[in-house]
PDB file of C-alpha atoms in Angstrom:
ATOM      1  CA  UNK A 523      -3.252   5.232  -9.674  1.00  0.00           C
ATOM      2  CA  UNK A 524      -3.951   1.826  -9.180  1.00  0.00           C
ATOM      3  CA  UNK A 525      -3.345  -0.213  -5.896  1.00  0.00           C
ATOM      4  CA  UNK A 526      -2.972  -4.216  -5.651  1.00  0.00           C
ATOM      5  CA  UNK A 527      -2.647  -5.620  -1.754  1.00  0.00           C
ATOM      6  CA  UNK A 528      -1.540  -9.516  -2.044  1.00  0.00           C
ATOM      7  CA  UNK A 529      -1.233 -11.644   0.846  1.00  0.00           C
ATOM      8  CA  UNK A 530      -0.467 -15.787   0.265  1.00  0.00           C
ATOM      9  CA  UNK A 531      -3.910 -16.522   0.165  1.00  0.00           C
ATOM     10  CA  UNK A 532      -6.299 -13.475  -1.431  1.00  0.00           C
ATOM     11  CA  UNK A 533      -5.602 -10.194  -2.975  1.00  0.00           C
ATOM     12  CA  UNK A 534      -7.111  -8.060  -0.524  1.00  0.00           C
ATOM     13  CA  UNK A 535      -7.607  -4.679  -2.287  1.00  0.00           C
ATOM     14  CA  UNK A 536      -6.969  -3.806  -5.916  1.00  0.00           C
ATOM     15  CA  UNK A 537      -8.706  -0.930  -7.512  1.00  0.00           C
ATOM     16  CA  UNK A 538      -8.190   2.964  -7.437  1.00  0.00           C
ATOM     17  CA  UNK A 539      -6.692   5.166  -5.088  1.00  0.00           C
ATOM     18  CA  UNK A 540      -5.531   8.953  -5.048  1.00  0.00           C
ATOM     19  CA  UNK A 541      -2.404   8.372  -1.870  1.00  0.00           C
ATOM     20  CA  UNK A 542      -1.575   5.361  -0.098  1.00  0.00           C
ATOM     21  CA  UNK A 543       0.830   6.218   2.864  1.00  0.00           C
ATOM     22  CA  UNK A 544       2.788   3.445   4.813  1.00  0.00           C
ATOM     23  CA  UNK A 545       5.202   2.544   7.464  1.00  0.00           C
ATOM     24  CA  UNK A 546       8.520   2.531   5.509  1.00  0.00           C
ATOM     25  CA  UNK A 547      11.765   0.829   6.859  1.00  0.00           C
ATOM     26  CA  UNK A 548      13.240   4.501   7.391  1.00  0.00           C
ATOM     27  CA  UNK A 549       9.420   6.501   8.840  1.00  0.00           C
ATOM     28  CA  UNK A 550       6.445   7.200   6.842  1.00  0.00           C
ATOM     29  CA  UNK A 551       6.252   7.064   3.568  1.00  0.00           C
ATOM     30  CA  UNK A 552       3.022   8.590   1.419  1.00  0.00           C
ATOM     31  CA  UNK A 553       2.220   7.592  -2.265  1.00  0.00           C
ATOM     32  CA  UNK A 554       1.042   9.774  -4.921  1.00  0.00           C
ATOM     33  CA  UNK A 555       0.299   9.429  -8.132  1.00  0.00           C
ATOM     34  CA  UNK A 556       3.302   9.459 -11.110  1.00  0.00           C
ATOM     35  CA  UNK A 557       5.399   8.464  -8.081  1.00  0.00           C
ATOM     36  CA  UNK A 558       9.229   7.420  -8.617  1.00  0.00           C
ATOM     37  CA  UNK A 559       9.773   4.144  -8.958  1.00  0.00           C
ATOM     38  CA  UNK A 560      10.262   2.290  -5.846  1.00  0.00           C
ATOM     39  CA  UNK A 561      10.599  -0.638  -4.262  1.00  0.00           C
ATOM     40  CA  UNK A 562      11.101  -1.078  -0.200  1.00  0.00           C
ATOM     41  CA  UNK A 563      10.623  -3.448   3.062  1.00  0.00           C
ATOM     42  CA  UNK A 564       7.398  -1.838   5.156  1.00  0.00           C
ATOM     43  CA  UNK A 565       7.445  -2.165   8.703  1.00  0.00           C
ATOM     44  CA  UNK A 566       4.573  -4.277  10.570  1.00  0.00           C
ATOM     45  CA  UNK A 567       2.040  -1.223  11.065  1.00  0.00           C
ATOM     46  CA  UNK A 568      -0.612   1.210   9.554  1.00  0.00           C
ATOM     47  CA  UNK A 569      -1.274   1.600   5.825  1.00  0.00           C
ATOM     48  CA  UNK A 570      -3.896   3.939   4.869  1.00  0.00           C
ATOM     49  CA  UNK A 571      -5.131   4.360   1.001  1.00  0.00           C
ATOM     50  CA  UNK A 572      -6.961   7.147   0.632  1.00  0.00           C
ATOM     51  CA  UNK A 573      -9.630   6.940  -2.562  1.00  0.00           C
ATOM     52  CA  UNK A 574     -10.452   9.702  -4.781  1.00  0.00           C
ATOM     53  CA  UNK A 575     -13.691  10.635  -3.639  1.00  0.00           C
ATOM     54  CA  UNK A 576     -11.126  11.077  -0.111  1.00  0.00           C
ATOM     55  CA  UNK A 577     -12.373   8.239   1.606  1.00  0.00           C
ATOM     56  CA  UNK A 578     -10.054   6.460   3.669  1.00  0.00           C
ATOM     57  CA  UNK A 579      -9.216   2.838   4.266  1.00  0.00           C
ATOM     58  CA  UNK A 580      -6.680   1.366   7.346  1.00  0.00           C
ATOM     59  CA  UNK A 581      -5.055  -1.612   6.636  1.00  0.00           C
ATOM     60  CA  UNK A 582      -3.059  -3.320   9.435  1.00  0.00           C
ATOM     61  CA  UNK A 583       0.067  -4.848   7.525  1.00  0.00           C
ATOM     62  CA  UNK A 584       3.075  -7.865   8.538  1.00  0.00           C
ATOM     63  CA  UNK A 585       5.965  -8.933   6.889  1.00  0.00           C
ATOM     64  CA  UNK A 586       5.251  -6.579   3.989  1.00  0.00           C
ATOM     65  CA  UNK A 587       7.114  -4.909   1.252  1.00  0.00           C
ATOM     66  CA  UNK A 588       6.373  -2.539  -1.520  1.00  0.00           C
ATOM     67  CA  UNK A 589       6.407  -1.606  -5.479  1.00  0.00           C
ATOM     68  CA  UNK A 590       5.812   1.257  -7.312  1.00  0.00           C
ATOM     69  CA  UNK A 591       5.835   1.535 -10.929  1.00  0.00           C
ATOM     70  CA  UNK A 592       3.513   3.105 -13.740  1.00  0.00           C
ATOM     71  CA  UNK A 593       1.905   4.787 -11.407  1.00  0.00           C
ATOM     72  CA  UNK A 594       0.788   0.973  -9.832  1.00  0.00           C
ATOM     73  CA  UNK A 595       1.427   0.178  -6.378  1.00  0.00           C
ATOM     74  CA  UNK A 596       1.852  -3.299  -5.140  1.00  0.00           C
ATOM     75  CA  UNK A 597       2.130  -4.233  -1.860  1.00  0.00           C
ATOM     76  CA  UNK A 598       2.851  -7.745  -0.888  1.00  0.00           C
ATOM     77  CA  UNK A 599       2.049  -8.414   2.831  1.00  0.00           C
ATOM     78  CA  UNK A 600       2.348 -11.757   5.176  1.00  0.00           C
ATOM     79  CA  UNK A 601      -0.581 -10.437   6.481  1.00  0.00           C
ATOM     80  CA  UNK A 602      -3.362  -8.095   5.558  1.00  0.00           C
ATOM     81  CA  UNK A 603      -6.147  -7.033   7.259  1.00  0.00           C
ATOM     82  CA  UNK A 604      -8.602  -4.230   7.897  1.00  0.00           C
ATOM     83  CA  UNK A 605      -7.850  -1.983  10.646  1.00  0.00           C
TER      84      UNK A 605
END
C-alpha cells in the first residue's frame, strides 16, 4: 500500500509500505493493506511503518490525523520527524 506523511512545510515520507501502526485517539491502531476505510485524530506519539522487505521506520508525530482509502494512507501531522 502506499503511505504519504504531510506536515505544513514537506511531505516527509511517501512511498511503499507493508503496516503502518499508530497512536489512535482510542490505543493503537496498525494498518494493513486493503484496510477499511478510515479516517481518525492520532495522538502526539510513535508511528512506525514497516516496509516490505520488514524494515522499520519510527516517526515521532504532533497534532496529527489520519486517512485510509484505496489501500493509501495519509497522514497529516503538525509535526513530523524521525524518531
Amino acid at each position: 500500500m502506499m503511505i504519504e506523511m504531510l506536515t505544513p512545510l514537506a511531505v516527509v515520507l511517501r512511498g511503499e509500505c507493508a503496516a503502518v501502526d499508530v497512536p489512535a485517539d482510542g490505543g493503537r491502531l496498525t494498518v494493513l493493506p486493503r484496510h477499511q476505510a478510515l479516517v481518525c485524530l492520532l495522538k502526539d506519539g510513535l508511528v512506525y511503518v514497516d516496509s516490505e522487505d520488514a524494515l522499520r521506520e519510527t516517526w515521532r508525530v504532533a497534532g496529527a490525523s489520519l486517512s485510509v482509502s484505496d489501500n493509501k494512507v495519509t497522514l497529516l501531522a503538525a509535526e513530523a520527524e524521525r524518531a
